[in-house]
Amino acid sequence: MVSIKDIAKLAGMSTSTVSRVINQKKYVKPEIRKIILDLVEETGYVPNRAARSMVLQRTFTVGIIAPDTFNMFQRQLFSLIEHRLETFGYRTHFFFVKFEPGSEERCLNRLKSETVDGVIMLHEIADERFYAYLEASGLPAVLATFEREGSGFCAIHVDEEKAARDAVDHLISLGHRRIDLISAGGFSFGGKRAAGYRQALAAAGIAPEEAREIFAPSFSLEAGKTCMKTLLDRGHGITAVFAATDEIAIGAIRMLWEAGLRVPADVSVMGFDDIDISAYLAPGLSTVRQPIAELGEYAANLVHALICDGKAERARIVLPHSLVLRESCAPPR
């Protein structure tokens, strides 16, 4: 088993310097800190959590707020966050929220009863009491993939409206004018992506139609399939669909296939997120890529900084997005 002395020997530094880095002490040069943390990761060194907890009066546990459905994008993001947190010596503890009445309150009560050093929210809670508790308790919190305007919480996300607008602009550039939207209801990102969709239509002189929009109760495969069926049943003619998540898009593609419609020959489909499976579909899914690796690293780094120094500057980080064009989009026939 690798010890702190082994890390010190490999780094060519004293054990006290290595200890200061592992225990998140100040006054260590950034380049020295990076060398030691890289060695910790490479060697698989595991600090004695019990001893560190007693010395620093911390649990070295970060709470993760997530929906119990835990979609593919969130699973990928969590994996990256967990890996980064492990390099700082943290473990994670889940607080799941269900899409049912009272679940958010139960999640809040569980959070109050547990002892964690900080939380990362992968899921947007609607209950204002949740955020009021975080602010009143001073518990370090990072919002990953969304923000609360006017609040002091750290947040990392992409420009949802601009990203959606770019996606729909691409469909319009291919010649589509009958473009439907499947977004996610009850979440700010769903509203912002819907706003970007409408902005793109308006800029192209296409009047938005309420019948062409539908908001899913969740962002699951089944929700995408069900919503796509509803849009088809409305009978207004569709040449393209913009889906607010890749999973919704994949569900929509399944429904189109069951209805005897080909993608992209009959209907083009554009997603959002660029989850791993999107590249392996047939046809491959065109989508908006969120920089998930950067999202995960920033979220872990920010919560760690807040835990170590409660006075750390609150950050709002807007990461760049990009379009990934695959085979699911083509000019209309």
GROMACS .gro file of C-alpha atoms in nm:
model
  333
    1MET     CA    1   0.000   0.000   0.000
    2VAL     CA    2   0.131   0.344  -0.096
    3SER     CA    3   0.211   0.572   0.200
    4ILE     CA    4   0.260   0.944   0.235
    5LYS     CA    5   0.634   0.879   0.260
    6ASP     CA    6   0.625   0.706  -0.080
    7ILE     CA    7   0.453   1.009  -0.235
    8ALA     CA    8   0.713   1.240  -0.078
    9LYS     CA    9   0.999   1.027  -0.212
   10LEU     CA   10   0.854   1.019  -0.565
   11ALA     CA   11   0.796   1.395  -0.558
   12GLY     CA   12   1.138   1.468  -0.410
   13MET     CA   13   0.975   1.670  -0.134
   14SER     CA   14   0.929   1.649   0.240
   15THR     CA   15   0.644   1.454   0.397
   16SER     CA   16   0.526   1.776   0.560
   17THR     CA   17   0.481   1.940   0.218
   18VAL     CA   18   0.287   1.639   0.090
   19SER     CA   19   0.077   1.644   0.406
   20ARG     CA   20  -0.006   2.012   0.357
   21VAL     CA   21  -0.131   1.942   0.005
   22ILE     CA   22  -0.333   1.634   0.101
   23ASN     CA   23  -0.492   1.819   0.393
   24GLN     CA   24  -0.573   2.123   0.176
   25LYS     CA   25  -0.352   2.362   0.369
   26LYS     CA   26  -0.258   2.701   0.226
   27TYR     CA   27   0.080   2.840   0.126
   28VAL     CA   28   0.179   2.568  -0.118
   29LYS     CA   29   0.281   2.680  -0.466
   30PRO     CA   30   0.031   2.576  -0.737
   31GLU     CA   31   0.296   2.388  -0.934
   32ILE     CA   32   0.400   2.191  -0.624
   33ARG     CA   33   0.038   2.115  -0.540
   34LYS     CA   34  -0.021   1.986  -0.895
   35ILE     CA   35   0.283   1.756  -0.886
   36ILE     CA   36   0.170   1.600  -0.560
   37LEU     CA   37  -0.196   1.563  -0.661
   38ASP     CA   38  -0.092   1.404  -0.991
   39LEU     CA   39   0.122   1.153  -0.799
   40VAL     CA   40  -0.166   1.082  -0.561
   41GLU     CA   41  -0.386   0.997  -0.859
   42GLU     CA   42  -0.119   0.794  -1.042
   43THR     CA   43  -0.026   0.583  -0.740
   44GLY     CA   44  -0.379   0.537  -0.609
   45TYR     CA   45  -0.278   0.670  -0.268
   46VAL     CA   46  -0.571   0.674  -0.025
   47PRO     CA   47  -0.538   0.911   0.273
   48ASN     CA   48  -0.649   0.794   0.616
   49ARG     CA   49  -0.993   0.954   0.611
   50ALA     CA   50  -1.066   0.894   0.979
   51ALA     CA   51  -0.747   1.067   1.090
   52ARG     CA   52  -0.800   1.358   0.853
   53SER     CA   53  -1.159   1.399   0.969
   54MET     CA   54  -1.049   1.430   1.332
   55VAL     CA   55  -0.773   1.678   1.252
   56LEU     CA   56  -0.972   1.898   1.013
   57GLN     CA   57  -1.318   1.840   1.166
   58ARG     CA   58  -1.466   1.739   0.832
   59THR     CA   59  -1.642   1.430   0.703
   60PHE     CA   60  -1.470   1.438   0.363
   61THR     CA   61  -1.809   1.362   0.212
   62VAL     CA   62  -1.977   1.562  -0.065
   63GLY     CA   63  -2.351   1.527  -0.115
   64ILE     CA   64  -2.480   1.480  -0.470
   65ILE     CA   65  -2.835   1.597  -0.541
   66ALA     CA   66  -2.972   1.399  -0.835
   67PRO     CA   67  -3.304   1.270  -0.972
   68ASP     CA   68  -3.377   0.905  -0.903
   69THR     CA   69  -3.404   0.850  -1.279
   70PHE     CA   70  -3.042   0.972  -1.314
   71ASN     CA   71  -3.023   1.010  -1.692
   72MET     CA   72  -2.724   0.922  -1.909
   73PHE     CA   73  -2.580   1.273  -1.915
   74GLN     CA   74  -2.598   1.301  -1.537
   75ARG     CA   75  -2.438   0.958  -1.493
   76GLN     CA   76  -2.146   1.060  -1.714
   77LEU     CA   77  -2.113   1.391  -1.531
   78PHE     CA   78  -2.125   1.227  -1.188
   79SER     CA   79  -1.854   0.979  -1.286
   80LEU     CA   80  -1.622   1.266  -1.378
   81ILE     CA   81  -1.707   1.460  -1.061
   82GLU     CA   82  -1.652   1.156  -0.841
   83HIS     CA   83  -1.314   1.085  -1.000
   84ARG     CA   84  -1.198   1.442  -0.943
   85LEU     CA   85  -1.328   1.452  -0.585
   86GLU     CA   86  -1.138   1.132  -0.507
   87THR     CA   87  -0.811   1.311  -0.584
   88PHE     CA   88  -0.899   1.553  -0.302
   89GLY     CA   89  -0.984   1.265  -0.067
   90TYR     CA   90  -1.364   1.297  -0.075
   91ARG     CA   91  -1.630   1.031  -0.106
   92THR     CA   92  -1.983   1.101  -0.229
   93HIS     CA   93  -2.328   1.049  -0.081
   94PHE     CA   94  -2.645   1.060  -0.291
   95PHE     CA   95  -2.963   1.251  -0.213
   96PHE     CA   96  -3.216   1.138  -0.473
   97VAL     CA   97  -3.527   1.331  -0.576
   98LYS     CA   98  -3.829   1.165  -0.734
   99PHE     CA   99  -4.072   1.326  -0.977
  100GLU     CA  100  -4.357   1.315  -0.726
  101PRO     CA  101  -4.515   1.548  -0.468
  102GLY     CA  102  -4.325   1.580  -0.141
  103SER     CA  103  -4.003   1.427  -0.272
  104GLU     CA  104  -3.806   1.753  -0.265
  105GLU     CA  105  -3.910   1.818   0.096
  106ARG     CA  106  -3.802   1.465   0.193
  107CYS     CA  107  -3.469   1.521   0.019
  108LEU     CA  108  -3.420   1.844   0.216
  109ASN     CA  109  -3.498   1.668   0.544
  110ARG     CA  110  -3.245   1.395   0.462
  111LEU     CA  111  -2.984   1.658   0.383
  112LYS     CA  112  -3.049   1.828   0.718
  113SER     CA  113  -3.008   1.498   0.902
  114GLU     CA  114  -2.679   1.402   0.732
  115THR     CA  115  -2.334   1.551   0.780
  116VAL     CA  116  -2.162   1.649   0.457
  117ASP     CA  117  -1.895   1.908   0.385
  118GLY     CA  118  -2.066   2.043   0.075
  119VAL     CA  119  -2.311   1.958  -0.203
  120ILE     CA  120  -2.311   1.948  -0.581
  121MET     CA  121  -2.654   1.975  -0.740
  122LEU     CA  122  -2.698   1.783  -1.064
  123HIS     CA  123  -3.073   1.835  -1.041
  124GLU     CA  124  -3.270   2.158  -1.023
  125ILE     CA  125  -3.492   2.169  -0.715
  126ALA     CA  126  -3.812   2.374  -0.740
  127ASP     CA  127  -3.875   2.409  -0.365
  128GLU     CA  128  -3.740   2.748  -0.253
  129ARG     CA  129  -3.690   2.615   0.101
  130PHE     CA  130  -3.406   2.399  -0.027
  131TYR     CA  131  -3.200   2.698  -0.141
  132ALA     CA  132  -3.298   2.898   0.168
  133TYR     CA  133  -3.156   2.620   0.385
  134LEU     CA  134  -2.830   2.610   0.188
  135GLU     CA  135  -2.788   2.986   0.222
  136ALA     CA  136  -2.883   2.997   0.591
  137SER     CA  137  -2.662   2.702   0.687
  138GLY     CA  138  -2.364   2.823   0.486
  139LEU     CA  139  -2.321   2.474   0.343
  140PRO     CA  140  -2.091   2.500   0.038
  141ALA     CA  141  -2.300   2.434  -0.272
  142VAL     CA  142  -2.230   2.420  -0.645
  143LEU     CA  143  -2.501   2.412  -0.912
  144ALA     CA  144  -2.385   2.198  -1.203
  145THR     CA  145  -2.562   2.263  -1.539
  146PHE     CA  146  -2.798   2.535  -1.413
  147GLU     CA  147  -2.800   2.860  -1.216
  148ARG     CA  148  -3.026   3.061  -0.991
  149GLU     CA  149  -3.023   3.418  -1.110
  150GLY     CA  150  -2.969   3.670  -0.834
  151SER     CA  151  -2.837   3.411  -0.589
  152GLY     CA  152  -2.486   3.376  -0.452
  153PHE     CA  153  -2.444   3.011  -0.548
  154CYS     CA  154  -2.156   2.894  -0.763
  155ALA     CA  155  -2.288   2.770  -1.096
  156ILE     CA  156  -2.140   2.605  -1.405
  157HIS     CA  157  -2.339   2.569  -1.726
  158VAL     CA  158  -2.353   2.652  -2.096
  159ASP     CA  159  -2.551   2.938  -2.248
  160GLU     CA  160  -2.872   2.736  -2.290
  161GLU     CA  161  -3.054   2.986  -2.511
  162LYS     CA  162  -2.760   3.047  -2.743
  163ALA     CA  163  -2.689   2.674  -2.774
  164ALA     CA  164  -3.051   2.597  -2.862
  165ARG     CA  165  -3.061   2.885  -3.106
  166ASP     CA  166  -2.749   2.754  -3.282
  167ALA     CA  167  -2.904   2.406  -3.307
  168VAL     CA  168  -3.227   2.533  -3.461
  169ASP     CA  169  -3.035   2.774  -3.686
  170HIS     CA  170  -2.863   2.469  -3.833
  171LEU     CA  171  -3.197   2.302  -3.907
  172ILE     CA  172  -3.319   2.622  -4.071
  173SER     CA  173  -2.998   2.646  -4.276
  174LEU     CA  174  -3.078   2.302  -4.417
  175GLY     CA  175  -3.412   2.436  -4.540
  176HIS     CA  176  -3.647   2.326  -4.261
  177ARG     CA  177  -3.938   2.551  -4.166
  178ARG     CA  178  -4.174   2.303  -4.001
  179ILE     CA  179  -3.963   2.242  -3.691
  180ASP     CA  180  -4.120   2.100  -3.375
  181LEU     CA  181  -3.986   2.125  -3.020
  182ILE     CA  182  -3.979   1.867  -2.741
  183SER     CA  183  -3.849   2.037  -2.428
  184ALA     CA  184  -3.852   1.954  -2.056
  185GLY     CA  185  -4.116   2.114  -1.838
  186GLY     CA  186  -4.051   2.226  -1.483
  187PHE     CA  187  -3.681   2.299  -1.535
  188SER     CA  188  -3.518   2.632  -1.616
  189PHE     CA  189  -3.296   2.470  -1.880
  190GLY     CA  190  -3.609   2.347  -2.061
  191GLY     CA  191  -3.752   2.698  -2.068
  192LYS     CA  192  -3.425   2.849  -2.186
  193ARG     CA  193  -3.379   2.593  -2.463
  194ALA     CA  194  -3.738   2.657  -2.571
  195ALA     CA  195  -3.663   3.031  -2.575
  196GLY     CA  196  -3.360   2.970  -2.798
  197TYR     CA  197  -3.577   2.763  -3.032
  198ARG     CA  198  -3.828   3.048  -3.063
  199GLN     CA  199  -3.554   3.306  -3.114
  200ALA     CA  200  -3.412   3.108  -3.406
  201LEU     CA  201  -3.755   3.078  -3.567
  202ALA     CA  202  -3.828   3.448  -3.522
  203ALA     CA  203  -3.492   3.548  -3.671
  204ALA     CA  204  -3.574   3.339  -3.979
  205GLY     CA  205  -3.921   3.490  -4.013
  206ILE     CA  206  -4.095   3.170  -3.903
  207ALA     CA  207  -4.392   3.229  -3.674
  208PRO     CA  208  -4.379   3.002  -3.366
  209GLU     CA  209  -4.684   2.776  -3.334
  210GLU     CA  210  -4.801   2.653  -2.996
  211ALA     CA  211  -4.907   2.322  -3.151
  212ARG     CA  212  -4.545   2.256  -3.251
  213GLU     CA  213  -4.421   2.273  -2.891
  214ILE     CA  214  -4.455   2.013  -2.620
  215PHE     CA  215  -4.299   1.993  -2.275
  216ALA     CA  216  -4.214   1.651  -2.132
  217PRO     CA  217  -4.262   1.578  -1.759
  218SER     CA  218  -3.907   1.437  -1.749
  219PHE     CA  219  -3.608   1.405  -1.980
  220SER     CA  220  -3.628   1.029  -2.034
  221LEU     CA  221  -3.638   0.804  -2.339
  222GLU     CA  222  -4.002   0.719  -2.273
  223ALA     CA  223  -4.095   1.087  -2.238
  224GLY     CA  224  -3.937   1.158  -2.576
  225LYS     CA  225  -4.125   0.872  -2.738
  226THR     CA  226  -4.460   0.974  -2.586
  227CYS     CA  227  -4.418   1.341  -2.679
  228MET     CA  228  -4.319   1.254  -3.034
  229LYS     CA  229  -4.638   1.050  -3.072
  230THR     CA  230  -4.843   1.346  -2.947
  231LEU     CA  231  -4.683   1.576  -3.204
  232LEU     CA  232  -4.743   1.327  -3.485
  233ASP     CA  233  -5.105   1.285  -3.379
  234ARG     CA  234  -5.159   1.660  -3.412
  235GLY     CA  235  -5.116   1.609  -3.786
  236HIS     CA  236  -4.957   1.944  -3.872
  237GLY     CA  237  -4.669   1.799  -4.072
  238ILE     CA  238  -4.313   1.786  -3.938
  239THR     CA  239  -3.981   1.792  -4.120
  240ALA     CA  240  -3.752   1.841  -3.819
  241VAL     CA  241  -3.753   1.808  -3.439
  242PHE     CA  242  -3.534   1.983  -3.184
  243ALA     CA  243  -3.521   1.785  -2.859
  244ALA     CA  244  -3.401   1.945  -2.535
  245THR     CA  245  -3.192   1.639  -2.440
  246ASP     CA  246  -3.034   1.351  -2.629
  247GLU     CA  247  -3.244   1.097  -2.441
  248ILE     CA  248  -3.562   1.277  -2.546
  249ALA     CA  249  -3.427   1.280  -2.902
  250ILE     CA  250  -3.354   0.906  -2.894
  251GLY     CA  251  -3.705   0.835  -2.766
  252ALA     CA  252  -3.846   1.054  -3.044
  253ILE     CA  253  -3.646   0.864  -3.308
  254ARG     CA  254  -3.789   0.537  -3.180
  255MET     CA  255  -4.144   0.672  -3.216
  256LEU     CA  256  -4.072   0.798  -3.567
  257TRP     CA  257  -3.943   0.453  -3.662
  258GLU     CA  258  -4.257   0.289  -3.520
  259ALA     CA  259  -4.466   0.534  -3.724
  260GLY     CA  260  -4.285   0.429  -4.041
  261LEU     CA  261  -4.090   0.754  -4.075
  262ARG     CA  262  -3.719   0.756  -4.157
  263VAL     CA  263  -3.455   0.974  -3.993
  264PRO     CA  264  -3.337   1.192  -4.160
  265ALA     CA  265  -3.510   1.114  -4.493
  266ASP     CA  266  -3.856   1.203  -4.357
  267VAL     CA  267  -3.779   1.387  -4.032
  268SER     CA  268  -3.450   1.533  -3.908
  269VAL     CA  269  -3.376   1.515  -3.535
  270MET     CA  270  -3.140   1.737  -3.333
  271GLY     CA  271  -3.056   1.663  -2.969
  272PHE     CA  272  -2.876   1.837  -2.684
  273ASP     CA  273  -2.593   1.711  -2.454
  274ASP     CA  274  -2.384   1.476  -2.674
  275ILE     CA  275  -2.399   1.175  -2.442
  276ASP     CA  276  -2.169   0.887  -2.535
  277ILE     CA  277  -2.436   0.674  -2.704
  278SER     CA  278  -2.529   0.953  -2.948
  279ALA     CA  279  -2.230   0.873  -3.168
  280TYR     CA  280  -2.321   0.502  -3.186
  281LEU     CA  281  -2.681   0.531  -3.301
  282ALA     CA  282  -2.777   0.456  -3.660
  283PRO     CA  283  -2.809   0.726  -3.778
  284GLY     CA  284  -2.569   0.909  -3.547
  285LEU     CA  285  -2.744   1.186  -3.355
  286SER     CA  286  -2.666   1.548  -3.440
  287THR     CA  287  -2.660   1.738  -3.113
  288VAL     CA  288  -2.529   2.023  -2.901
  289ARG     CA  289  -2.218   1.920  -2.711
  290GLN     CA  290  -2.187   2.030  -2.351
  291PRO     CA  291  -1.821   2.017  -2.239
  292ILE     CA  292  -1.891   1.749  -1.981
  293ALA     CA  293  -1.528   1.693  -1.876
  294GLU     CA  294  -1.486   2.062  -1.795
  295LEU     CA  295  -1.824   2.069  -1.619
  296GLY     CA  296  -1.720   1.784  -1.393
  297GLU     CA  297  -1.378   1.926  -1.314
  298TYR     CA  298  -1.508   2.276  -1.240
  299ALA     CA  299  -1.787   2.142  -1.017
  300ALA     CA  300  -1.546   1.933  -0.808
  301ASN     CA  301  -1.282   2.206  -0.791
  302LEU     CA  302  -1.534   2.470  -0.687
  303VAL     CA  303  -1.695   2.269  -0.408
  304HIS     CA  304  -1.347   2.176  -0.282
  305ALA     CA  305  -1.243   2.543  -0.282
  306LEU     CA  306  -1.559   2.644  -0.096
  307ILE     CA  307  -1.509   2.372   0.164
  308CYS     CA  308  -1.147   2.472   0.222
  309ASP     CA  309  -1.220   2.844   0.228
  310GLY     CA  310  -1.577   2.953   0.290
  311LYS     CA  311  -1.480   3.297   0.169
  312ALA     CA  312  -1.389   3.169  -0.177
  313GLU     CA  313  -1.534   3.390  -0.446
  314ARG     CA  314  -1.871   3.273  -0.576
  315ALA     CA  315  -1.832   3.191  -0.942
  316ARG     CA  316  -2.068   3.180  -1.237
  317ILE     CA  317  -1.891   2.994  -1.514
  318VAL     CA  318  -2.044   2.979  -1.861
  319LEU     CA  319  -1.869   2.712  -2.066
  320PRO     CA  320  -1.860   2.705  -2.448
  321HIS     CA  321  -2.086   2.468  -2.640
  322SER     CA  322  -2.048   2.331  -2.991
  323LEU     CA  323  -2.259   2.160  -3.256
  324VAL     CA  324  -2.180   1.798  -3.338
  325LEU     CA  325  -2.323   1.722  -3.681
  326ARG     CA  326  -2.388   1.356  -3.755
  327GLU     CA  327  -2.635   1.174  -3.979
  328SER     CA  328  -2.971   1.251  -3.813
  329CYS     CA  329  -3.015   1.586  -3.988
  330ALA     CA  330  -3.052   1.649  -4.362
  331PRO     CA  331  -3.237   1.891  -4.594
  332PRO     CA  332  -3.613   1.831  -4.616
  333ARG     CA  333  -3.744   1.644  -4.918
   0.00000   0.00000   0.00000
